[in-house]
PDB file of C-alpha atoms in Angstrom:
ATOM      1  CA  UNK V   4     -21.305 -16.544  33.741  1.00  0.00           C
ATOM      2  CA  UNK V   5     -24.832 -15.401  35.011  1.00  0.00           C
ATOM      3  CA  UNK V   6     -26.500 -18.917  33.220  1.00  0.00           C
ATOM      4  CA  UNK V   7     -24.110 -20.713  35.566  1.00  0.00           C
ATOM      5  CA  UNK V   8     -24.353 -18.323  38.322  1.00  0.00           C
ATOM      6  CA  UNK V   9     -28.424 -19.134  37.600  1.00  0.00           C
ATOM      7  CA  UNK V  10     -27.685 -23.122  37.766  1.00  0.00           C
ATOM      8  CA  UNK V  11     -25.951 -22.375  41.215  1.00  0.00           C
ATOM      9  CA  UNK V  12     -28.163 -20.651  43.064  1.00  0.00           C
ATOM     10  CA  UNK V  13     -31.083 -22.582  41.612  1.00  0.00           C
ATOM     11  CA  UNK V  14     -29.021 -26.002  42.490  1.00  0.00           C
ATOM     12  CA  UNK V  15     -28.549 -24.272  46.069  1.00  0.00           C
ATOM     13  CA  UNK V  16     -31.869 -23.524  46.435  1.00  0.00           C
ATOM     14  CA  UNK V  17     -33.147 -27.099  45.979  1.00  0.00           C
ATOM     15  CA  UNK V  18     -30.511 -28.450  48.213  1.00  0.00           C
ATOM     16  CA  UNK V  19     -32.077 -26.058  50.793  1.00  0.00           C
ATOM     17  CA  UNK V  20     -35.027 -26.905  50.165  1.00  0.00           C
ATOM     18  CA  UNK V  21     -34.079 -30.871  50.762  1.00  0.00           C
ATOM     19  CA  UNK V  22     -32.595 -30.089  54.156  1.00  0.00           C
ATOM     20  CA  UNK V  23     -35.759 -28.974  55.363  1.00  0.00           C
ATOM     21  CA  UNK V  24     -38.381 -31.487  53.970  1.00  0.00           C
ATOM     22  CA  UNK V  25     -35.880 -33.502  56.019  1.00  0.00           C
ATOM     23  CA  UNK V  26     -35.348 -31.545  59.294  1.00  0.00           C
ATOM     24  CA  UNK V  27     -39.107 -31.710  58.710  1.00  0.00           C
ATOM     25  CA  UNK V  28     -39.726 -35.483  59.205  1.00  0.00           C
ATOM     26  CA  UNK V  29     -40.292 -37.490  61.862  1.00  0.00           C
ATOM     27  CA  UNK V  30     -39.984 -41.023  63.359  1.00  0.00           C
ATOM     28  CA  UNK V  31     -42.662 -42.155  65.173  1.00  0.00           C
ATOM     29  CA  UNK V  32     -42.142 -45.432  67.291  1.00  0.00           C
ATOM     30  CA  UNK V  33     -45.634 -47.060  67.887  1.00  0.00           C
ATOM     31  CA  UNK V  34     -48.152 -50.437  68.663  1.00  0.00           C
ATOM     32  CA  UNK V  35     -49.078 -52.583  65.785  1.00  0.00           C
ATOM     33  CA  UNK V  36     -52.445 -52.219  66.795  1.00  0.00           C
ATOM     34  CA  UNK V  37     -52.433 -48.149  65.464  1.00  0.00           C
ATOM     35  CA  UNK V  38     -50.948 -49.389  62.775  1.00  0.00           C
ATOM     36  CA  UNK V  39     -52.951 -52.556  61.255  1.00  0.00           C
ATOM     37  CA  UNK V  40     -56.034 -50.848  62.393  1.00  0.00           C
ATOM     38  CA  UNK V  41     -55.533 -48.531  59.904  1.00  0.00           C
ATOM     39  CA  UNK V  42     -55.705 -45.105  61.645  1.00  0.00           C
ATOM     40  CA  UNK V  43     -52.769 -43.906  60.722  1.00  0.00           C
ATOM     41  CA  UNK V  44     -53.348 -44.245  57.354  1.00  0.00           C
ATOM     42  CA  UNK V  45     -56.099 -41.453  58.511  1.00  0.00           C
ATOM     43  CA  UNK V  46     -54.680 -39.857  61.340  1.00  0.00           C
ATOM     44  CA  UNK V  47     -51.066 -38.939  59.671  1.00  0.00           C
ATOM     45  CA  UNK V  48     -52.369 -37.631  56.256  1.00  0.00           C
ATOM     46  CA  UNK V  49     -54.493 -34.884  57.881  1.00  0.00           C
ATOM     47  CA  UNK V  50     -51.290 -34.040  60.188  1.00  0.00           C
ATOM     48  CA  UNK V  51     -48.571 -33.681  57.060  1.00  0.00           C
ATOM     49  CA  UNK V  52     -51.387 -31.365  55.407  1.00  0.00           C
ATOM     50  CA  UNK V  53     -51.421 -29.421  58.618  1.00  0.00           C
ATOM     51  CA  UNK V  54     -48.296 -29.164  59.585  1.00  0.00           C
ATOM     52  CA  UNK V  55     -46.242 -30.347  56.360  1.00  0.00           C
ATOM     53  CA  UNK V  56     -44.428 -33.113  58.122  1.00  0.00           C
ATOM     54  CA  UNK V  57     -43.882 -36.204  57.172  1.00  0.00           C
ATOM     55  CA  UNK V  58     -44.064 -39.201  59.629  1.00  0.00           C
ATOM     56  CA  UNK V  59     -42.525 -42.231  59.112  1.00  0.00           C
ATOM     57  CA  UNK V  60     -44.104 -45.016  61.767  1.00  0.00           C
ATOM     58  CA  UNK V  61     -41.994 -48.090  63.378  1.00  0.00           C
ATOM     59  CA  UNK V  62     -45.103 -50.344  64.444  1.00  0.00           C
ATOM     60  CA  UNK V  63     -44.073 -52.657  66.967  1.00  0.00           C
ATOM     61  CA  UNK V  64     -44.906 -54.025  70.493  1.00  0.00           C
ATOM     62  CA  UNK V  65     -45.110 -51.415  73.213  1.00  0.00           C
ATOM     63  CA  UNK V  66     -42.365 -52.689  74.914  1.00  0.00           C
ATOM     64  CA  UNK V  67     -40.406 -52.501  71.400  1.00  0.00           C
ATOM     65  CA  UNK V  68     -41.572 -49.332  70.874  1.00  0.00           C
ATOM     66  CA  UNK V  69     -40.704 -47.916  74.366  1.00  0.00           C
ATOM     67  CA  UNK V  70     -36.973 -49.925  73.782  1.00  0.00           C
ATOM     68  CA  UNK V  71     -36.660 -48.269  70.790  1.00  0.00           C
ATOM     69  CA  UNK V  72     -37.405 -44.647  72.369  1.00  0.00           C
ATOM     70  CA  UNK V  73     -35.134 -45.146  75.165  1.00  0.00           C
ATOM     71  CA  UNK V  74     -32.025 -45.774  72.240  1.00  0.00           C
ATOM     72  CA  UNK V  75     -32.781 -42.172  70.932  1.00  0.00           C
ATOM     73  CA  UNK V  76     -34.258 -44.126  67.614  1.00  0.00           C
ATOM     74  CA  UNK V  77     -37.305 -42.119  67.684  1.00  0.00           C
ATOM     75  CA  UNK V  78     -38.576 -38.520  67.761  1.00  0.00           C
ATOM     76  CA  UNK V  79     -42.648 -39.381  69.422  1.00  0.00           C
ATOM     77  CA  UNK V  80     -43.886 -42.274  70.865  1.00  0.00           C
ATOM     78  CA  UNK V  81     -47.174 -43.398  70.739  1.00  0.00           C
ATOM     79  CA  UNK V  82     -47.729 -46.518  72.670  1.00  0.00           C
ATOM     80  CA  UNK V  83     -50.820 -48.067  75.298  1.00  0.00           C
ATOM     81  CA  UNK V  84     -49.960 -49.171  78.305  1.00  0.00           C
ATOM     82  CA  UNK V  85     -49.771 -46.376  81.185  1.00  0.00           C
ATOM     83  CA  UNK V  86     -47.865 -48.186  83.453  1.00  0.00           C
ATOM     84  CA  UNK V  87     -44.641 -48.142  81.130  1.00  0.00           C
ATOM     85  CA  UNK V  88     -45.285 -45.163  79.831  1.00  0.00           C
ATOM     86  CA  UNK V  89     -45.409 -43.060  82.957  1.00  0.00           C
ATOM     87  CA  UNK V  90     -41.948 -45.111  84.081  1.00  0.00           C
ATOM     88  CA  UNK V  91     -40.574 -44.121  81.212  1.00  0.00           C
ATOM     89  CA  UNK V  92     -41.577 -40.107  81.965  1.00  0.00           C
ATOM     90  CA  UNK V  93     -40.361 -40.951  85.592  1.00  0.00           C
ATOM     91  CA  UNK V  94     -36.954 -42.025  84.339  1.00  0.00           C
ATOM     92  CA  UNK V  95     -36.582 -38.920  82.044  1.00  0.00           C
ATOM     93  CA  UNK V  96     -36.790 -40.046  78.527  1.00  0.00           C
ATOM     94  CA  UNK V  97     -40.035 -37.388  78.122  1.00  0.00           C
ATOM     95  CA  UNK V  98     -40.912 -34.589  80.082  1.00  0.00           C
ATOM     96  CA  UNK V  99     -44.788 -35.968  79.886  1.00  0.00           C
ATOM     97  CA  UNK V 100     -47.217 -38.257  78.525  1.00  0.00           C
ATOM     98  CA  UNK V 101     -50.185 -37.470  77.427  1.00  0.00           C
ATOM     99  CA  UNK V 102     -53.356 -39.201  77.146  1.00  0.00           C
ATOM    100  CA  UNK V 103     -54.843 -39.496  73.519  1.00  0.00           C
ATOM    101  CA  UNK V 104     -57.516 -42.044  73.264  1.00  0.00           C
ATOM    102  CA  UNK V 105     -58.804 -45.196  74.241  1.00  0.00           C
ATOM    103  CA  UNK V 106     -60.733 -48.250  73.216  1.00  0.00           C
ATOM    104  CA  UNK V 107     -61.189 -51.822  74.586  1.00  0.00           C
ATOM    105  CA  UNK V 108     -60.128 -55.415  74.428  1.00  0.00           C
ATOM    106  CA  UNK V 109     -61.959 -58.109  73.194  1.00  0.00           C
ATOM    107  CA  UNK V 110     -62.125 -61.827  74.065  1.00  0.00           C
ATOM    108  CA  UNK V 111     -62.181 -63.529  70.148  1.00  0.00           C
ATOM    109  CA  UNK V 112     -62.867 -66.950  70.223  1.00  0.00           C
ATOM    110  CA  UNK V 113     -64.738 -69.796  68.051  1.00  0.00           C
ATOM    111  CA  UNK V 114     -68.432 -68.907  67.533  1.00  0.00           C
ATOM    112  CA  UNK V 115     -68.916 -72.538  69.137  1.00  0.00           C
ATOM    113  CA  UNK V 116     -67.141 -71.132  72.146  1.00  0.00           C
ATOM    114  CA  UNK V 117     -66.185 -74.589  73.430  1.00  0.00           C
ATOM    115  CA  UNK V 118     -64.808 -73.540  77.011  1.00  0.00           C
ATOM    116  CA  UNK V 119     -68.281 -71.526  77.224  1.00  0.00           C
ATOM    117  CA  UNK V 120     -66.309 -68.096  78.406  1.00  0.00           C
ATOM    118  CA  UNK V 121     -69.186 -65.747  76.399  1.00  0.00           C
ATOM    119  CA  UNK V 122     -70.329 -63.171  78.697  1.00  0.00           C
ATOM    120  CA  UNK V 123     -68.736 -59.654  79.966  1.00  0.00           C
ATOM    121  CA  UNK V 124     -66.415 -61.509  83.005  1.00  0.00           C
ATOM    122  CA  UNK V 125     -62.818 -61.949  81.252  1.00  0.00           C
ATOM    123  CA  UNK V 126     -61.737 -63.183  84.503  1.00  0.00           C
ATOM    124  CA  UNK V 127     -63.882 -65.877  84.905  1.00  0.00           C
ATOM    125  CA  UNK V 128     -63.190 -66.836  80.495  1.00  0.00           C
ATOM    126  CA  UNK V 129     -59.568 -66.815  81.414  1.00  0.00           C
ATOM    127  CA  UNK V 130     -59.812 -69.050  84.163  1.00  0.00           C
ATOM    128  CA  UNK V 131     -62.498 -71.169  81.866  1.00  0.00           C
ATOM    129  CA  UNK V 132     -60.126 -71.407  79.253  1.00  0.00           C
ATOM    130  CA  UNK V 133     -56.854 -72.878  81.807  1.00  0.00           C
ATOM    131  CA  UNK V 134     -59.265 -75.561  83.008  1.00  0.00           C
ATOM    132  CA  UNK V 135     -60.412 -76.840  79.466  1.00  0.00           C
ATOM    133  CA  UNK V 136     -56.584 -76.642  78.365  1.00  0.00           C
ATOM    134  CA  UNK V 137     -58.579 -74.569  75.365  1.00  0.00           C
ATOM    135  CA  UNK V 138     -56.419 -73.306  72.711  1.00  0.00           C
ATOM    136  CA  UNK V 139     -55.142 -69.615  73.254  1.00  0.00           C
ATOM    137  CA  UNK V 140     -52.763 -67.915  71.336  1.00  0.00           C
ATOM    138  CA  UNK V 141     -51.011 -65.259  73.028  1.00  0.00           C
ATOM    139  CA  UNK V 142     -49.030 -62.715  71.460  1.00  0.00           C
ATOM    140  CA  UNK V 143     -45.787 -62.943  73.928  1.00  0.00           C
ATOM    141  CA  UNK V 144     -43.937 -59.942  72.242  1.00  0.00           C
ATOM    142  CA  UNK V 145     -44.215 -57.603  75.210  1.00  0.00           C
ATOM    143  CA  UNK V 146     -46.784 -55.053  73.529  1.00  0.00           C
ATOM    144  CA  UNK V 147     -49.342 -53.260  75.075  1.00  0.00           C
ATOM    145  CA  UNK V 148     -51.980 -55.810  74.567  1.00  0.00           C
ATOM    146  CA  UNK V 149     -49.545 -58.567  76.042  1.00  0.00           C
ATOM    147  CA  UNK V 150     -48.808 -56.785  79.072  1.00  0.00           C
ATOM    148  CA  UNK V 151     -52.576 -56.210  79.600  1.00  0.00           C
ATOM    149  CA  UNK V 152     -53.268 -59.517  79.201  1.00  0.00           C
ATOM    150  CA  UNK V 153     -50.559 -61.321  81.460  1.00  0.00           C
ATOM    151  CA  UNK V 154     -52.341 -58.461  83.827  1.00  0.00           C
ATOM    152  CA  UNK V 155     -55.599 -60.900  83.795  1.00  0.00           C
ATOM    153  CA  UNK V 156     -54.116 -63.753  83.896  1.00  0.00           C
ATOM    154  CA  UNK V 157     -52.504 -62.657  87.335  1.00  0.00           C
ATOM    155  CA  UNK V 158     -55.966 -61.544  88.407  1.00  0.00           C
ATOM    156  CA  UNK V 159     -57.406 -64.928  87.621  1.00  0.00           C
ATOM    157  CA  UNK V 160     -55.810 -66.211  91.281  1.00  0.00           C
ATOM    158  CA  UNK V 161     -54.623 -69.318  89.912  1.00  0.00           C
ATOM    159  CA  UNK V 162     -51.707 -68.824  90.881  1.00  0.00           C
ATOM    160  CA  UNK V 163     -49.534 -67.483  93.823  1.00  0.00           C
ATOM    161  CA  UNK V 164     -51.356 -64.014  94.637  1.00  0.00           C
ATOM    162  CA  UNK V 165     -49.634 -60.793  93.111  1.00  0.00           C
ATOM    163  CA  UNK V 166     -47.250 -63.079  91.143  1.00  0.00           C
ATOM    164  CA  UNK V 167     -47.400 -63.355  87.230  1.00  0.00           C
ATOM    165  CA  UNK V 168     -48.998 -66.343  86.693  1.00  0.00           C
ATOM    166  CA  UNK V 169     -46.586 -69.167  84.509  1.00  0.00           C
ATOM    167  CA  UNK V 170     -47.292 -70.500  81.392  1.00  0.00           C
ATOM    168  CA  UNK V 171     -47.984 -73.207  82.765  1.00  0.00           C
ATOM    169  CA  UNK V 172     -50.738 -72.850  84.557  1.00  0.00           C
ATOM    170  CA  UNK V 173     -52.792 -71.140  81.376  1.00  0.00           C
ATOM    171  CA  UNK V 174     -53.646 -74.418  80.438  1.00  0.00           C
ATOM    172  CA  UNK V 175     -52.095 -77.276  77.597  1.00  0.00           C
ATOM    173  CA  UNK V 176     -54.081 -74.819  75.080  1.00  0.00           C
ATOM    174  CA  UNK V 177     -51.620 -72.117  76.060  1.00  0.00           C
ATOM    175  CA  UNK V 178     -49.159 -71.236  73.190  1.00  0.00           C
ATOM    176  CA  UNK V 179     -46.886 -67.755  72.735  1.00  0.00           C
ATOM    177  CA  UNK V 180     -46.883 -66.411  69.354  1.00  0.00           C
ATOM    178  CA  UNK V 181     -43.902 -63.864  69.682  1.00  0.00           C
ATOM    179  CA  UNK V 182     -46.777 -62.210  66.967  1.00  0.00           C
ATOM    180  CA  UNK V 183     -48.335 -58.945  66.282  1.00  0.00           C
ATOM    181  CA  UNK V 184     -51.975 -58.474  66.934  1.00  0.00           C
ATOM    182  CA  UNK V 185     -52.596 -59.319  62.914  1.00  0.00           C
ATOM    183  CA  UNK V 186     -50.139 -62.554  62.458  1.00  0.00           C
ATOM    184  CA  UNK V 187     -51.974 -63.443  66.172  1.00  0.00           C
ATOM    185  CA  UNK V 188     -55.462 -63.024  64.988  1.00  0.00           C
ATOM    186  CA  UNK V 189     -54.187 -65.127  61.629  1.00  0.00           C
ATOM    187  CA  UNK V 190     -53.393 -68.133  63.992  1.00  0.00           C
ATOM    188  CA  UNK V 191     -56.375 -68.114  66.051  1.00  0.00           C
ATOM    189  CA  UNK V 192     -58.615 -68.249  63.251  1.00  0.00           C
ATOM    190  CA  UNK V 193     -56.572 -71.439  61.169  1.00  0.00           C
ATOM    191  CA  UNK V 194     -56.357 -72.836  64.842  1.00  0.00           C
ATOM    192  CA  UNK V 195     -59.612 -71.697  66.428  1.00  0.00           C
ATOM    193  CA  UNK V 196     -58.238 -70.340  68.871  1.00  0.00           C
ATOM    194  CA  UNK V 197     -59.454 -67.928  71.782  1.00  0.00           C
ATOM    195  CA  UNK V 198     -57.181 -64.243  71.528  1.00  0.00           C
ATOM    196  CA  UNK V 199     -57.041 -61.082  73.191  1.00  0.00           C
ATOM    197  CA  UNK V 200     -57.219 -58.298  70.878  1.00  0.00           C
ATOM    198  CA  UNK V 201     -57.713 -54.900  70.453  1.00  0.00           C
ATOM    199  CA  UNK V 202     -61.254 -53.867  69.099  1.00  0.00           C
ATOM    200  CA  UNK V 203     -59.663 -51.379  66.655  1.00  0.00           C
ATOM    201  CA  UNK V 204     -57.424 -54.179  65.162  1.00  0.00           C
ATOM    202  CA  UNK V 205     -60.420 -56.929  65.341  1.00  0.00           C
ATOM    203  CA  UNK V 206     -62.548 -54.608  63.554  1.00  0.00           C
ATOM    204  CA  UNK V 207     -59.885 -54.169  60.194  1.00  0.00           C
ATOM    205  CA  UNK V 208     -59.143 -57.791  60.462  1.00  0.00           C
ATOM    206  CA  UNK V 209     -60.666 -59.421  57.678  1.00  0.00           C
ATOM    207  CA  UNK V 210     -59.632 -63.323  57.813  1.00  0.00           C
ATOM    208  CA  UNK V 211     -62.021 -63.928  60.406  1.00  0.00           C
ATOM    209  CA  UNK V 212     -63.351 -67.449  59.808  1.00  0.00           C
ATOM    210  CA  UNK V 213     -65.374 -68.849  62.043  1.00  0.00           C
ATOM    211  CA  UNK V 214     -63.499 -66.047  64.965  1.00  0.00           C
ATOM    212  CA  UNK V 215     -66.567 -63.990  67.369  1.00  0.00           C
ATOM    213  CA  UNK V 216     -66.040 -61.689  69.985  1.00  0.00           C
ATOM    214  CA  UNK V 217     -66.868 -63.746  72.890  1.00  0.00           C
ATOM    215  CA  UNK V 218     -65.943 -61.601  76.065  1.00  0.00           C
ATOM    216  CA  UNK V 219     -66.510 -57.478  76.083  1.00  0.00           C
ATOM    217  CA  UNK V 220     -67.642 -54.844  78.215  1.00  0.00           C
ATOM    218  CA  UNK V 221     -65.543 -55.923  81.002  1.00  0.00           C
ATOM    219  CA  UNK V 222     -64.399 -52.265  82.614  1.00  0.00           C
ATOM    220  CA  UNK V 223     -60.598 -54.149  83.115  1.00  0.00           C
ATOM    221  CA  UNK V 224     -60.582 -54.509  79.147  1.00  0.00           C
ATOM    222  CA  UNK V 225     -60.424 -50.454  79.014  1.00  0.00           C
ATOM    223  CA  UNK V 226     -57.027 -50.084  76.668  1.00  0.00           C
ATOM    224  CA  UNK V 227     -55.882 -46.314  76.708  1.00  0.00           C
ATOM    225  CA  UNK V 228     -53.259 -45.093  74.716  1.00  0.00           C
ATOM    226  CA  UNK V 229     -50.795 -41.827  75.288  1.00  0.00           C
ATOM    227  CA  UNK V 230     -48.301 -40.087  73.223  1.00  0.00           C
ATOM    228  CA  UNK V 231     -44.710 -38.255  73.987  1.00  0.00           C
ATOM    229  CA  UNK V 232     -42.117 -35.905  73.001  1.00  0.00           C
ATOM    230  CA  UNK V 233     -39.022 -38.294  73.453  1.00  0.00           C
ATOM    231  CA  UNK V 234     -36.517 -36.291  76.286  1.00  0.00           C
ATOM    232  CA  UNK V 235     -34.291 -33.641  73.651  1.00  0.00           C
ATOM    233  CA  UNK V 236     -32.249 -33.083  77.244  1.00  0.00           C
ATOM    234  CA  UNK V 237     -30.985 -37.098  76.277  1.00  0.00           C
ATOM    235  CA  UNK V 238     -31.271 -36.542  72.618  1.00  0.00           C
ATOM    236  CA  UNK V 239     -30.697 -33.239  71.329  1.00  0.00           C
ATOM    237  CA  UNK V 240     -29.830 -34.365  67.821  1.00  0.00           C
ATOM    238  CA  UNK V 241     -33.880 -35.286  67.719  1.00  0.00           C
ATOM    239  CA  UNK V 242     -36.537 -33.302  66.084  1.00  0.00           C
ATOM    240  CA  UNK V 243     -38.055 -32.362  69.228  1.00  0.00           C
ATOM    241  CA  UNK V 244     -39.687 -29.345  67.646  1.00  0.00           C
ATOM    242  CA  UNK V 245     -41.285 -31.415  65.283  1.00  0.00           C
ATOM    243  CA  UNK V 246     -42.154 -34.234  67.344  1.00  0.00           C
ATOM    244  CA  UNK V 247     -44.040 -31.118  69.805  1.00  0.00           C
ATOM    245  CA  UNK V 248     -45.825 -30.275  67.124  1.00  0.00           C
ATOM    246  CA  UNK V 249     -47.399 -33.272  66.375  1.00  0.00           C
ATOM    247  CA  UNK V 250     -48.025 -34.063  69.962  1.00  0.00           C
ATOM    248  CA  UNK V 251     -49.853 -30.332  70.148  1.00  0.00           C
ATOM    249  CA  UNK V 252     -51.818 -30.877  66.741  1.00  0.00           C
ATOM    250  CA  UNK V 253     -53.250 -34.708  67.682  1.00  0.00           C
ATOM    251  CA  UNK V 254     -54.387 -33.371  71.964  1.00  0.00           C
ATOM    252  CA  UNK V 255     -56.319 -30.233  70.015  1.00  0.00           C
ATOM    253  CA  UNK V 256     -59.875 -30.178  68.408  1.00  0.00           C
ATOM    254  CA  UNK V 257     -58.285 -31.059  65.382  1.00  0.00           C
ATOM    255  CA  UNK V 258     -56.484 -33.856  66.492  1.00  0.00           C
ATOM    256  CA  UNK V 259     -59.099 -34.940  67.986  1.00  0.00           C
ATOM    257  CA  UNK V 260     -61.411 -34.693  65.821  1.00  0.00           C
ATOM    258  CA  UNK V 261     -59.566 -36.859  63.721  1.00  0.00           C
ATOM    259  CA  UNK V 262     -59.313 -39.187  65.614  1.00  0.00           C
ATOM    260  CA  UNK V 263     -62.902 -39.622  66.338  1.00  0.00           C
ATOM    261  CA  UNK V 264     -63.854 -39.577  62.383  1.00  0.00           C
ATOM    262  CA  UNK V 265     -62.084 -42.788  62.041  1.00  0.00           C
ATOM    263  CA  UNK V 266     -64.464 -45.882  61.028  1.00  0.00           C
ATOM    264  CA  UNK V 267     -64.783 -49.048  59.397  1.00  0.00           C
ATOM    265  CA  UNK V 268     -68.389 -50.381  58.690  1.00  0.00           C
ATOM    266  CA  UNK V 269     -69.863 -47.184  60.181  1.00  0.00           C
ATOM    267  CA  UNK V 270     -68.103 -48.438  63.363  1.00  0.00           C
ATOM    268  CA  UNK V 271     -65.814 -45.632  65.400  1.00  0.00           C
ATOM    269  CA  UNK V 272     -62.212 -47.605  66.411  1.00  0.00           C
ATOM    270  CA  UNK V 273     -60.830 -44.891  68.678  1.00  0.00           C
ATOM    271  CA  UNK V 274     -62.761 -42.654  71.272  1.00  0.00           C
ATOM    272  CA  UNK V 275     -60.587 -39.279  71.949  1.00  0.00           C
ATOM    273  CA  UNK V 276     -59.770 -38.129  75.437  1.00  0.00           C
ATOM    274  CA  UNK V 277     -57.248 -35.899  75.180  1.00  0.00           C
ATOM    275  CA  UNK V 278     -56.359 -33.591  78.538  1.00  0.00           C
ATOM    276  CA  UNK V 279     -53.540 -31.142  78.593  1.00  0.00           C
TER     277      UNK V 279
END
């Protein structure tokens, strides 16, 4: 009677113990471009051994990502582009977003550059690139990086003034990929193609061929990125708790930190800016 008594409480025990490794994990609905950059292969590691939570990471487009937060399918979203993200606070699906970190987009285009767009003016290689009828490949999948770069092409002025500007008008080049930032980058360099990237992503992309960054240091390529406890008021079957946690351990020093360590070929990816 005690050996089985023994087996019971020892079985019960483990079955405990399950139930909170999973109470304990998280879903984390984010960008391909955190993902194929490879941070969180960094970033989450060093969170689990803090924390002891796992995170399991749905990499989409932003607008995905956001979609996907809005259905109660994730705990934290970490996603770049502000606009959407502070709607989505303002509509009550998180009580606030907050800033994390921030790189750039680049202009990545033939090393012949045959619309001639090199320079720091992604403007002016946008509107090159629509009067050569260059090839572009744009991702078209409603992520952060396609929503900042329909933002361009509506600040090129080829078109009616504070409209998006149709395909159209982009040039014969022009072609959607309905692509991550990866897949996207894969076409442009079999097609050599121009693409808007992320620097982070451009700088773990090895197929490059005969690809260059072409257009940087534009101030309008800034690309910021914030993070959020999805609403537990809406979703209270969530881990909320969890999902706070991580939010508080990657906007501290140690998060941060983290963050900043992050680099391929000496190279940093992500610049930290965390404010609480």
């Amino acid at each position: 009677m005690s050996r089985v008594l023994v087996r019971a409480f020892g079985a019960a025990a483990l079955a405990a113990g399950a139930l909170a490794a999973q109470a304990e994990a998280l879903t984390m609905a984010s960008t391909t471009s955190t993902e194929q950059s490879g941070l969180f292969s960094h970033l989450l590691p060093a969170f689990k051994q803090s924390s002891g939570i796992d995170i399991k990471v749905v990499a989409v487009g932003t607008g995905q990502a956001i979609d996907m937060a809005r259905r109660g399918d994730a705990d934290v979203l970490f996603v770049h582009d502000t606009a959407a993200e502070e709607k989505f606070v303002a509509e009550g699906f998180a009580a606030k977003r907050f800033p994390v970190m921030y790189n750039d987009f680049v202009l990545v285009g033939p090393k012949a550059d045959p619309a001639g767009v090199k320079g720091q003016d992604i403007v002016a290689a946008l509107k090159k690139i629509a009067a050569t009828h260059a090839p572009f490949v744009s991702r078209g999948d409603k992520s952060g990086t396609d929503a900042a770069e329909r933002r361009l092409w509506t600040q090129t002025g080829i078109g009616e003034a504070g409209q998006p500007l149709p395909n159209d008008k982009k040039g014969t080049g022009y072609k959607e990929c309905g692509c991550g930032m990866g897949p996207a980058l894969n076409i442009a360099a079999s097609s050599g193609a121009y693409v808007l990237a992320d620097r982070g992503t451009w700088l773990s992309f090895k197929n490059r061929a005969d690809l260059a960054v072409l257009v940087e240091g534009d101030k309008r390529l800034f690309n910021q990125y914030g993070v959020m406890v999805v609403s537990p008021a809406k979703f209270p079957n969530l881990n909320s708790a969890g999902a706070q946690k991580f939010v508080d351990w990657v906007i501290s020093p140690a998060g941060q930190s983290t963050i900043a360590a992050y680099k391929i070929g000496g190279e940093q990816l992500f610049f930290p800016n965390a404010t609480r």
